[in-house]
Amino acid sequence: GLGERLQDIFSKLKGKGKLSEADVNEALREIRVALLEADVNYKVAKDFAAKVKERAVGSEVLQSLTPGQQVVKIVHEELTALMGAQQAKLQVSPKPPTVVLMVGLQGSGKTTTSGKIALWLKGQGKRPLLAAADIYRPAAIKQLEVLGEKTDIPVFSLGDQVNPVEIATRALEHARTNGNDYLIVDTAGRLHINEELMQELSAIRDKTNPTEILLVVDAMAGQDAVNVAAAFNEQLEISGVVLTKLDGDTRGGAALSVKAVTGKPIKFTGTGEKLEALEPFYPDRMASRILG
Amino acid sequence: IFSGRRIDADLYEELEDILIQADVGVNTSLALTERLRKRVKEEKIADSSQLKPILVQEMTEMLTANEKNGFELQPGRLNILIMVGVNGAGKTTTIGKIASRYSGEGKKVLLAAADTFRAAATEQLSEWAKRAGTDIIRQGEGADPGAVVFDACHSAVSRKCDLLIVDTAGRLQNKNNLMEELKKIGKIIAREAPEASVETWLVLDAGTGQNAISQAKLFGEAVFLSGLVLTKLDGTAKGGVVIGIANESKLPVKMIGVGEGIDDLREFDAQEFATALFG
Ligand SMILES: Nc1nc2c(ncn2[C@@H]2O[C@H](COP(=O)(O)OP(=O)(O)OP(=O)(O)O)[C@@H](O)[C@H]2O)c(=O)[nH]1
Ligand SMILES: Nc1nc2c(ncn2[C@@H]2O[C@H](COP(=O)(O)OP(=O)(O)OP(=O)(O)O)[C@@H](O)[C@H]2O)c(=O)[nH]1
Ligand SMILES: [Mg+2]
Ligand SMILES: [Mg+2]
């Protein structure tokens, strides 16, 4: 892995007291390649390598007895720091219900994650309401209703002939009169370049004033993840990210890309298809995983 | 964008960056720029505007270097298409599109709802069957996928269908028990429809990064894959990872998904795809 490759490069340091420019560039290249192979966006990888360079040519490395290991440690530290803090907290609205809006590309895991978050909240003694605002995908409403039945969590639906903004608005009213303290709005998957559908999300946001707008991202996403995250963030000002399908074998570099380009925290991870498979985001574990 | 430039290391690096941004991956990008350099040297190319067409040509060659490009229904026998892939890639929707295409050509199409696991999976495929005007074989939730497939094979054979399309549950390639389930489905089909022409296609989301390589590898170890479907190419992701897959495992892209509507299906055109990668 990257560790061994950096050890090889820095073993040349022994007895020389100083690394050549060529050796430093070779090491940075190895770091960039490792990140690219892990699907970190190529610009984010370049910026990250530049960050590491400053420390890699510093005394902590050059005077170390194990310079290669020291560089690996630096890379891991910088990566962990960039990932943000460990957290699994949803902000609470001062005026309940707290509205959580789930957004993202097609197939990323929004509907399943809506069910997971609702179950997680229920486990904390809260009274969540799910809203089925995807009127486009065949059987999307049914899918959310099945998840609601499995967990004994109510699902608000007005069928697929009512527009999603109206559904979300009425769901909020329903939550208020029903004493639900959380409203989780599941929306249809959409492309960030579909202006009409991005506008629809803005309209839902304007009508329901969500405390959390969670961008649901597939952990196996590639270079395009930055474009998607930037666009959703620009349109809506997201409050956080959920990274799904981390039970797979993807290195998950999209996590770094999305964090770097939006600055928003990764709050949860999806680690399976079952509704219990929701975990907090662990930045150091993610860093180790990306480095491989 | 690359006309009137000096052909130097910077230019090659810029080309490499374009490939990497398109999810072509480090190794394949290097292999492609290496081929490019070689041809520039051999053909004594001095005009930088010629680099892009050469690169497109090299990519197209990698994508078509196998004998199984394209897809034709074999006349006079049952054709079976098994769609496999990771969760959310677009299998069920793609089946709806393919069903509609062949049903529209007057072919007798049958669908098998062998995803008996995910919430409302059967309802979703049933809606597509309705839209495509085809029949569907399905059982209750939690039914054994093998039982659905068994049923579907017998129905397809006795009804003399032209095409049976099998929908399977999304699964991550590192889940051994789910890969075993896929093997079992393959065996049932081989046993219950021995005269059929069977293809298994791995459905890939164009937004997937290098993990697609692992998907092709591990799905390919569980079942014999004959092709890929690349979905969601209507987005901004380029899907360049299929070049590496073609180069490594000779798996051709059969069709592409370009939207959520029933007609948003295209045959794969390698040259068009390679050209668009630079777009
Ligand atoms: N293995 C695994 N599968 C997941 C995870 N999260 C979601 N899935 C699966 O991914 C697939 C897509 O999930 P959905 O919840 O339907 O995704 P979606 O974003 O609502 O999809 P659209 O509404 O079509 O945009 C389903 O098969 C889910 O079971 C996860 O963390 N791990
Ligand atoms: N934009 C776009 N969306 C697509 C395309 N193909 C599928 N989708 C969408 O992707 C999402 C997932 O599609 P599905 O057909 O449910 O995917 P799947 O592989 O069957 O999912 P699982 O059965 O849960 O594993 C849906 O919202 C589809 O409408 C495509 O070519 N373009
Ligand atoms: Mg959904
Ligand atoms: Mg499906």
XYZ file of C-alpha atoms and ligand atoms in Angstrom:
637
model
C 0.000 0.000 0.000
C 0.896 3.660 0.261
C 2.706 3.005 3.540
C 5.259 0.660 1.976
C 5.808 2.903 -1.040
C 6.520 5.912 1.162
C 8.851 3.829 3.335
C 10.858 2.924 0.210
C 11.174 6.531 -0.901
C 12.142 7.844 2.502
C 14.584 5.064 3.272
C 16.858 6.913 0.849
C 16.958 9.670 3.443
C 19.051 7.643 5.850
C 22.500 9.071 6.213
C 21.805 11.949 3.841
C 20.014 14.236 6.269
C 18.019 15.772 3.472
C 15.667 14.555 0.786
C 16.221 15.618 -2.781
C 13.530 17.633 -4.551
C 13.041 14.634 -6.814
C 12.439 12.314 -3.868
C 9.906 14.686 -2.330
C 8.069 14.982 -5.640
C 8.090 11.223 -5.999
C 6.572 10.846 -2.556
C 3.894 13.419 -3.296
C 3.118 11.658 -6.531
C 2.646 8.376 -4.663
C 0.263 10.091 -2.287
C -1.706 11.651 -5.158
C -1.915 8.289 -6.975
C -3.116 6.522 -3.837
C -5.840 9.123 -3.385
C -6.859 9.019 -7.067
C -7.128 5.247 -6.971
C -9.401 5.726 -3.964
C -11.609 8.066 -6.054
C -10.574 11.293 -4.385
C -11.195 14.101 -6.869
C -7.994 14.957 -8.740
C -7.961 18.636 -7.704
C -8.641 17.744 -4.074
C -5.815 15.185 -4.272
C -3.428 17.805 -5.668
C -4.317 20.317 -2.954
C -3.956 17.671 -0.294
C -0.516 16.607 -1.534
C 0.616 20.228 -1.479
C -0.534 20.468 2.130
C 1.427 17.355 3.070
C 4.543 18.668 1.279
C 4.932 21.496 3.765
C 5.186 19.062 6.645
C 7.037 16.377 4.651
C 10.053 18.608 4.084
C 10.049 19.826 7.655
C 12.310 18.804 10.486
C 9.840 16.332 11.970
C 10.500 14.083 8.988
C 14.103 14.879 8.119
C 15.288 14.355 11.678
C 13.200 11.262 12.279
C 14.776 7.816 12.592
C 11.886 6.455 10.572
C 11.133 9.212 8.056
C 8.904 7.019 5.877
C 6.682 6.124 8.795
C 6.618 9.766 9.823
C 5.294 10.807 6.420
C 2.619 8.100 6.531
C 1.611 9.417 9.949
C 1.411 12.968 8.586
C -0.707 11.887 5.634
C -3.078 10.051 7.946
C -3.276 12.979 10.357
C -3.943 15.547 7.643
C -6.551 13.323 6.033
C -8.342 12.749 9.345
C -8.290 16.463 10.126
C -9.779 17.226 6.715
C -12.590 14.727 7.247
C -13.979 16.829 10.023
C -15.203 15.827 13.423
C -16.899 12.600 14.351
C -20.547 13.286 14.782
C -23.991 11.863 14.489
C -26.101 14.781 15.511
C -29.087 16.337 13.907
C -29.640 19.977 14.761
C -32.952 20.577 16.504
C -35.337 23.314 15.516
C -36.318 25.804 18.265
C -39.824 25.522 16.827
C -40.761 21.831 16.354
C -41.098 19.792 14.314
C -37.486 19.693 13.155
C -37.613 19.229 9.397
C -34.972 17.035 7.741
C -34.867 17.188 3.935
C -33.207 14.258 2.134
C -31.691 15.100 -1.270
C -29.318 13.581 -3.791
C -28.774 11.755 -7.067
C -30.850 8.828 -8.259
C -30.222 5.601 -6.371
C -27.911 7.067 -3.708
C -29.977 5.677 -0.821
C -32.301 8.526 0.228
C -35.460 6.486 0.811
C -33.657 3.780 2.770
C -31.718 6.395 4.765
C -34.954 8.276 5.538
C -36.249 5.079 7.117
C -32.975 4.568 8.975
C -32.917 8.074 10.428
C -36.570 7.784 11.438
C -35.855 4.492 13.211
C -32.794 5.991 14.902
C -34.874 8.902 16.176
C -37.637 6.584 17.356
C -35.008 4.654 19.309
C -34.191 7.895 21.112
C -37.801 8.291 22.169
C -38.638 10.817 19.450
C -41.805 10.805 17.328
C -40.719 11.118 13.688
C -43.022 11.422 10.683
C -41.900 10.362 7.222
C -43.174 12.253 4.161
C -43.337 10.577 0.740
C -42.508 13.420 -1.643
C -41.181 11.314 -4.544
C -44.069 11.181 -6.990
C -41.975 10.202 -9.998
C -40.274 6.879 -9.378
C -42.626 3.885 -9.755
C -43.626 2.536 -6.326
C -41.434 5.076 -4.466
C -44.284 5.993 -2.162
C -45.025 2.317 -1.577
C -41.340 1.743 -0.776
C -41.399 4.370 1.974
C -44.731 3.075 3.268
C -43.318 -0.445 3.563
C -40.367 0.922 5.553
C -42.810 2.808 7.777
C -44.852 -0.353 8.374
C -41.747 -2.360 9.247
C -40.720 0.165 11.883
C -44.151 1.284 13.006
C -43.387 4.855 11.947
C -46.118 6.921 10.285
C -45.732 7.887 6.634
C -47.505 10.951 5.250
C -48.501 10.585 1.615
C -50.901 12.310 -0.763
C -50.331 9.879 -3.629
C -48.393 10.597 -6.802
C -50.788 13.086 -8.392
C -50.047 15.924 -5.949
C -46.909 17.983 -6.454
C -44.013 17.410 -4.016
C -43.984 20.980 -2.680
C -47.624 20.624 -1.699
C -46.935 17.207 -0.139
C -44.080 18.575 1.963
C -46.125 21.601 3.057
C -49.101 19.490 4.077
C -46.820 16.964 5.791
C -45.460 19.769 7.945
C -48.963 20.835 8.941
C -49.785 17.226 9.732
C -46.643 16.867 11.866
C -47.573 19.965 13.832
C -51.137 18.907 14.550
C -50.019 15.335 15.289
C -47.268 16.291 17.701
C -44.429 14.783 15.645
C -41.141 16.333 16.708
C -39.284 15.370 13.495
C -40.406 15.429 9.875
C -38.190 13.564 7.420
C -38.966 14.426 3.820
C -37.912 11.854 1.223
C -37.506 13.377 -2.234
C -37.001 11.946 -5.708
C -33.493 11.359 -6.950
C -32.495 14.036 -9.422
C -29.561 15.312 -11.457
C -27.901 18.500 -10.201
C -28.117 19.782 -13.786
C -31.896 19.455 -13.947
C -32.875 23.074 -13.250
C -36.565 22.385 -12.834
C -36.053 19.636 -10.270
C -33.393 21.613 -8.401
C -35.892 24.479 -8.244
C -38.437 22.045 -6.814
C -36.064 21.365 -3.910
C -35.607 25.087 -3.306
C -39.376 25.459 -3.209
C -39.707 22.606 -0.704
C -37.011 24.254 1.391
C -38.740 27.633 1.263
C -42.062 26.127 2.348
C -40.813 23.856 5.118
C -37.735 25.655 6.424
C -35.678 22.534 7.135
C -33.174 22.573 9.967
C -31.223 19.859 8.182
C -30.757 19.386 4.436
C -28.848 16.135 4.069
C -27.109 15.300 0.796
C -27.100 11.514 0.425
C -23.996 10.356 -1.444
C -23.039 6.876 -2.604
C -19.633 5.997 -1.129
C -18.541 4.499 -4.476
C -18.997 7.799 -6.327
C -16.123 8.846 -8.565
C -14.627 12.124 -9.764
C -18.014 13.678 -10.492
C -18.967 13.713 -6.802
C -17.465 17.179 -6.398
C -19.645 18.620 -9.147
C -22.760 17.075 -7.655
C -22.004 18.169 -4.103
C -21.061 21.698 -5.142
C -24.270 22.090 -7.159
C -26.579 20.821 -4.424
C -24.788 22.983 -1.884
C -25.003 26.052 -4.103
C -28.699 25.526 -4.717
C -29.767 24.661 -1.183
C -26.987 25.291 1.307
C -26.938 21.717 2.577
C -26.327 21.169 6.293
C -24.659 17.805 6.083
C -23.923 14.633 4.169
C -24.798 10.984 4.582
C -22.396 8.553 2.934
C -24.126 5.284 2.005
C -23.127 1.725 1.079
C -19.966 1.824 3.156
C -20.461 -1.885 3.776
C -19.045 -2.345 0.277
C -15.341 -2.537 -0.614
C -15.014 0.915 -2.107
C -12.176 3.032 -0.702
C -14.651 5.927 -0.504
C -12.515 8.870 -1.613
C -15.720 10.723 -2.477
C -15.999 11.411 1.240
C -12.913 13.621 1.119
C -13.979 15.278 -2.130
C -17.454 16.135 -0.870
C -16.127 17.428 2.447
C -13.416 19.483 0.746
C -15.732 21.123 -1.763
C -18.718 21.852 0.509
C -17.099 22.207 3.909
C -20.176 20.513 5.319
C -19.967 17.687 7.886
C -20.517 14.056 7.038
C -23.032 13.194 9.741
C -23.945 9.564 9.157
C -22.920 6.532 7.181
C -25.084 3.792 5.712
C -23.548 0.415 6.400
C -26.123 -2.022 5.079
C -29.579 -2.474 3.639
C -31.316 -3.070 6.965
C -32.870 -0.084 8.671
C -30.615 -0.568 11.685
C -27.531 -0.058 9.482
C -26.925 3.609 10.255
C -23.738 4.671 11.999
C -22.013 7.896 12.986
C -19.242 9.077 10.699
C -15.772 8.178 12.024
C -13.184 10.469 10.378
C -10.095 8.483 11.356
C -11.594 5.196 10.124
C -12.530 6.907 6.858
C -8.980 8.246 6.490
C -7.509 4.751 6.975
C -9.977 3.328 4.508
C -9.167 5.887 1.828
C -5.430 5.310 2.219
C -6.042 1.585 1.807
C -8.622 23.134 -26.865
C -5.444 21.342 -27.765
C -4.649 23.048 -31.037
C -1.634 25.264 -31.473
C 0.153 23.863 -28.462
C 3.632 22.469 -28.039
C 3.545 18.721 -27.589
C 5.397 18.491 -24.305
C 5.165 16.945 -20.861
C 2.680 19.585 -19.705
C 0.317 18.784 -22.538
C 0.448 15.048 -21.828
C -0.217 15.760 -18.181
C -3.248 17.885 -19.079
C -4.596 15.079 -21.243
C -4.013 12.639 -18.410
C -5.940 14.917 -16.045
C -8.908 14.974 -18.413
C -8.938 11.177 -18.486
C -8.659 10.953 -14.708
C -11.504 13.410 -14.231
C -13.587 11.175 -16.484
C -13.013 8.248 -14.083
C -10.734 6.450 -16.542
C -8.472 5.679 -13.577
C -4.742 6.148 -13.087
C -3.437 2.957 -14.712
C -5.634 3.114 -17.791
C -5.000 6.863 -18.224
C -1.260 6.208 -18.159
C -1.642 3.324 -20.609
C -3.590 5.579 -22.973
C -1.159 8.510 -22.826
C 1.664 6.005 -23.254
C 0.081 4.724 -26.467
C -0.422 8.331 -27.534
C 3.229 9.227 -26.965
C 4.300 6.160 -28.944
C 2.131 7.086 -31.897
C 3.235 10.727 -31.789
C 6.832 9.505 -31.996
C 6.208 6.827 -34.657
C 4.009 8.998 -36.821
C 6.161 12.101 -36.252
C 3.202 14.205 -35.169
C 3.890 17.878 -34.562
C 0.383 19.318 -34.625
C -1.203 19.153 -31.173
C -4.720 19.239 -32.622
C -4.133 15.659 -33.756
C -3.685 14.338 -30.236
C -7.315 14.269 -29.204
C -8.526 12.248 -32.235
C -5.703 9.750 -31.671
C -6.671 9.389 -28.033
C -10.312 8.889 -29.025
C -9.188 6.215 -31.459
C -7.113 4.426 -28.817
C -10.018 4.487 -26.339
C -12.415 3.213 -28.990
C -10.040 0.355 -29.745
C -9.830 -0.616 -26.092
C -13.617 -0.538 -25.810
C -14.241 -2.719 -28.843
C -11.400 -5.206 -28.503
C -13.664 -8.215 -28.000
C -15.992 -10.235 -30.192
C -19.149 -9.630 -28.234
C -20.012 -6.053 -29.085
C -23.646 -5.163 -29.605
C -26.712 -7.208 -28.832
C -29.140 -9.024 -31.109
C -32.062 -11.171 -30.045
C -31.447 -14.635 -31.402
C -34.439 -15.531 -33.529
C -36.386 -18.740 -33.025
C -35.290 -19.386 -29.466
C -35.720 -18.093 -25.946
C -33.333 -15.294 -25.060
C -32.677 -14.668 -21.388
C -31.151 -11.494 -19.990
C -30.109 -11.510 -16.343
C -29.479 -8.055 -14.897
C -27.107 -7.905 -11.956
C -25.308 -5.143 -10.125
C -24.894 -3.151 -6.964
C -27.707 -1.415 -5.152
C -29.301 1.515 -6.944
C -27.345 1.139 -10.208
C -30.488 1.167 -12.358
C -31.268 -2.518 -13.014
C -35.037 -2.408 -12.603
C -35.470 0.761 -14.666
C -33.205 -0.589 -17.420
C -35.301 -3.744 -17.609
C -38.398 -1.603 -18.126
C -36.668 0.179 -21.017
C -35.418 -3.024 -22.670
C -38.806 -4.687 -22.229
C -40.518 -1.754 -23.898
C -38.086 -1.734 -26.810
C -38.547 -5.399 -27.725
C -42.234 -5.485 -26.912
C -42.571 -2.512 -29.259
C -40.872 -4.581 -31.971
C -43.572 -7.222 -31.583
C -41.461 -9.614 -29.540
C -42.965 -11.706 -26.757
C -41.330 -10.457 -23.569
C -41.659 -11.768 -20.011
C -40.224 -10.230 -16.834
C -39.141 -12.079 -13.697
C -39.319 -10.194 -10.397
C -36.498 -12.053 -8.681
C -35.755 -9.207 -6.273
C -37.900 -10.534 -3.460
C -35.955 -8.698 -0.817
C -36.132 -4.931 -1.170
C -39.204 -2.939 -0.142
C -41.635 -2.520 -3.067
C -39.171 -3.994 -5.599
C -41.862 -6.200 -7.119
C -44.337 -3.306 -7.291
C -41.706 -1.178 -9.054
C -41.011 -3.819 -11.714
C -44.739 -4.525 -12.077
C -45.301 -0.879 -12.958
C -42.604 -1.124 -15.633
C -44.159 -4.318 -17.006
C -47.428 -2.424 -17.289
C -45.783 0.484 -19.095
C -43.913 -1.848 -21.425
C -46.983 -3.980 -22.068
C -45.411 -7.233 -20.930
C -46.285 -9.985 -18.476
C -44.451 -10.462 -15.227
C -43.755 -13.487 -13.024
C -43.671 -12.541 -9.361
C -44.240 -14.021 -5.926
C -44.779 -12.573 -2.451
C -42.186 -10.617 -0.499
C -39.570 -12.842 1.073
C -40.118 -15.556 -1.526
C -37.045 -17.436 -2.682
C -35.574 -15.645 -5.728
C -34.676 -19.078 -7.120
C -38.327 -20.072 -7.010
C -39.331 -16.992 -9.021
C -36.639 -17.730 -11.586
C -37.680 -21.392 -11.797
C -41.260 -20.314 -12.373
C -40.272 -17.700 -14.928
C -38.125 -20.108 -16.961
C -40.956 -22.602 -17.201
C -43.445 -19.908 -18.183
C -41.078 -18.418 -20.744
C -40.473 -21.823 -22.312
C -44.092 -22.964 -22.340
C -45.325 -19.600 -23.650
C -42.587 -19.613 -26.318
C -41.373 -16.189 -25.308
C -38.691 -14.434 -27.336
C -37.154 -12.712 -24.331
C -37.149 -13.286 -20.579
C -35.553 -10.560 -18.493
C -34.626 -11.394 -14.900
C -34.442 -8.606 -12.316
C -32.237 -9.373 -9.324
C -31.777 -7.611 -6.004
C -28.987 -5.077 -5.771
C -26.001 -6.504 -3.949
C -22.495 -5.360 -3.062
C -19.830 -7.579 -4.595
C -18.048 -8.287 -1.316
C -21.083 -10.019 0.180
C -20.259 -13.676 -0.372
C -23.677 -15.063 0.530
C -25.315 -12.739 -2.009
C -22.788 -13.738 -4.686
C -23.641 -17.365 -3.907
C -27.329 -16.555 -4.376
C -26.498 -15.168 -7.810
C -24.619 -18.357 -8.725
C -27.652 -20.368 -7.700
C -29.918 -18.261 -9.923
C -27.548 -18.828 -12.839
C -27.601 -22.582 -12.271
C -31.395 -22.718 -12.128
C -31.636 -20.889 -15.455
C -29.057 -23.170 -17.084
C -30.960 -26.205 -15.851
C -34.536 -25.081 -16.488
C -33.967 -23.350 -19.850
C -31.066 -25.286 -21.396
C -32.013 -24.330 -24.970
C -32.047 -20.608 -24.221
C -29.427 -18.081 -25.222
C -28.436 -16.530 -21.901
C -26.640 -13.248 -21.270
C -25.821 -11.704 -17.903
C -25.208 -7.976 -17.836
C -23.615 -6.007 -15.051
C -25.436 -2.713 -14.611
C -23.053 0.135 -13.703
C -23.918 3.649 -12.629
C -21.840 6.106 -14.701
C -21.166 8.044 -11.490
C -19.234 5.111 -10.024
C -15.521 5.474 -9.564
C -12.803 2.831 -9.569
C -14.926 0.504 -7.441
C -16.523 -0.526 -10.746
C -13.338 -2.484 -11.449
C -13.942 -4.529 -8.292
C -17.597 -4.927 -9.265
C -16.710 -6.331 -12.676
C -14.101 -8.613 -11.158
C -16.135 -10.078 -8.296
C -19.474 -10.308 -10.101
C -17.544 -11.873 -12.961
C -16.124 -14.511 -10.621
C -19.598 -15.418 -9.384
C -21.376 -15.550 -12.752
C -20.306 -15.409 -16.371
C -20.763 -11.795 -17.439
C -21.317 -11.075 -21.115
C -21.696 -7.344 -20.954
C -22.204 -4.072 -19.132
C -24.995 -1.544 -19.091
C -23.840 1.969 -18.225
C -26.651 4.020 -16.708
C -27.208 7.694 -15.829
C -25.038 9.001 -18.657
C -27.474 11.918 -18.856
C -25.676 13.289 -15.789
C -22.229 14.908 -15.756
C -20.290 11.748 -14.909
C -18.432 10.293 -17.896
C -18.275 6.626 -16.913
C -14.658 6.314 -18.107
C -14.078 3.330 -15.828
C -15.611 1.065 -18.528
C -12.462 1.579 -20.611
C -10.338 -0.024 -17.914
C -12.873 -2.820 -17.530
C -12.869 -3.441 -21.292
C -9.079 -3.466 -21.326
C -8.820 -5.834 -18.386
C -11.716 -8.246 -18.729
C -12.832 -7.661 -22.326
C -16.359 -6.851 -21.156
C -18.238 -4.780 -23.745
C -20.784 -2.099 -22.919
C -24.013 -3.290 -24.541
C -26.397 -0.429 -23.801
C -26.490 2.888 -22.025
C -29.151 4.577 -19.929
C -29.679 8.270 -20.636
C -32.637 9.145 -18.456
C -35.486 7.904 -16.305
C -38.048 7.557 -19.091
C -38.985 4.320 -20.787
C -37.337 5.336 -24.071
C -34.080 6.542 -22.502
C -32.038 3.595 -23.701
C -29.370 3.608 -26.404
C -27.117 1.042 -28.024
C -23.516 1.665 -26.996
C -21.425 3.515 -29.562
C -17.787 3.347 -28.504
C -16.558 6.204 -30.689
C -19.383 8.498 -29.603
C -18.657 7.623 -25.988
C -14.910 8.233 -26.309
C -15.507 11.557 -28.051
C -17.990 12.687 -25.393
C -15.450 11.895 -22.708
C -13.529 14.995 -23.823
C -16.641 17.119 -24.114
N -25.622 -2.304 0.998
C -26.233 -1.137 1.196
N -27.293 -0.835 0.418
C -27.914 0.335 0.641
C -27.499 1.263 1.629
N -28.345 2.326 1.578
C -29.235 2.077 0.598
N -28.983 0.868 0.040
C -29.650 0.221 -1.079
O -29.435 1.022 -2.213
C -30.544 0.893 -3.111
C -31.091 2.285 -3.396
O -31.638 2.782 -2.202
P -32.887 3.799 -2.221
O -33.170 4.144 -0.821
O -33.989 3.262 -3.061
O -32.200 5.020 -2.983
P -32.858 6.399 -3.373
O -31.820 7.452 -3.271
O -34.097 6.651 -2.597
O -33.202 6.162 -4.910
P -34.101 7.121 -5.828
O -35.303 7.477 -5.033
O -34.419 6.306 -7.014
O -33.239 8.286 -6.153
C -31.532 -0.029 -2.424
O -31.294 -1.342 -2.901
C -31.139 0.054 -0.971
O -31.485 -1.103 -0.245
C -26.353 0.921 2.428
O -25.892 1.660 3.307
N -25.772 -0.287 2.162
N -31.016 10.005 -14.704
C -31.080 8.677 -14.792
N -31.612 7.980 -13.786
C -31.681 6.637 -13.914
C -31.205 5.956 -15.055
N -31.415 4.617 -14.857
C -32.006 4.496 -13.660
N -32.177 5.717 -13.083
C -32.754 6.036 -11.770
O -31.922 5.458 -10.795
C -32.718 5.120 -9.649
C -32.463 3.665 -9.300
O -32.962 2.859 -10.330
P -33.434 1.363 -10.082
O -33.884 0.833 -11.379
O -34.382 1.280 -8.931
O -32.057 0.703 -9.647
P -31.807 -0.773 -9.173
O -30.451 -1.166 -9.613
O -32.892 -1.676 -9.639
O -31.850 -0.612 -7.607
P -31.936 -1.785 -6.518
O -32.893 -2.786 -7.002
O -32.401 -1.092 -5.278
O -30.553 -2.313 -6.389
C -34.166 5.412 -10.032
O -34.486 6.681 -9.517
C -34.125 5.457 -11.540
O -35.124 6.286 -12.097
C -30.624 6.733 -16.130
O -30.161 6.240 -17.163
N -30.601 8.087 -15.941
Mg -36.013 6.981 -3.241
Mg -34.152 -2.937 -8.556
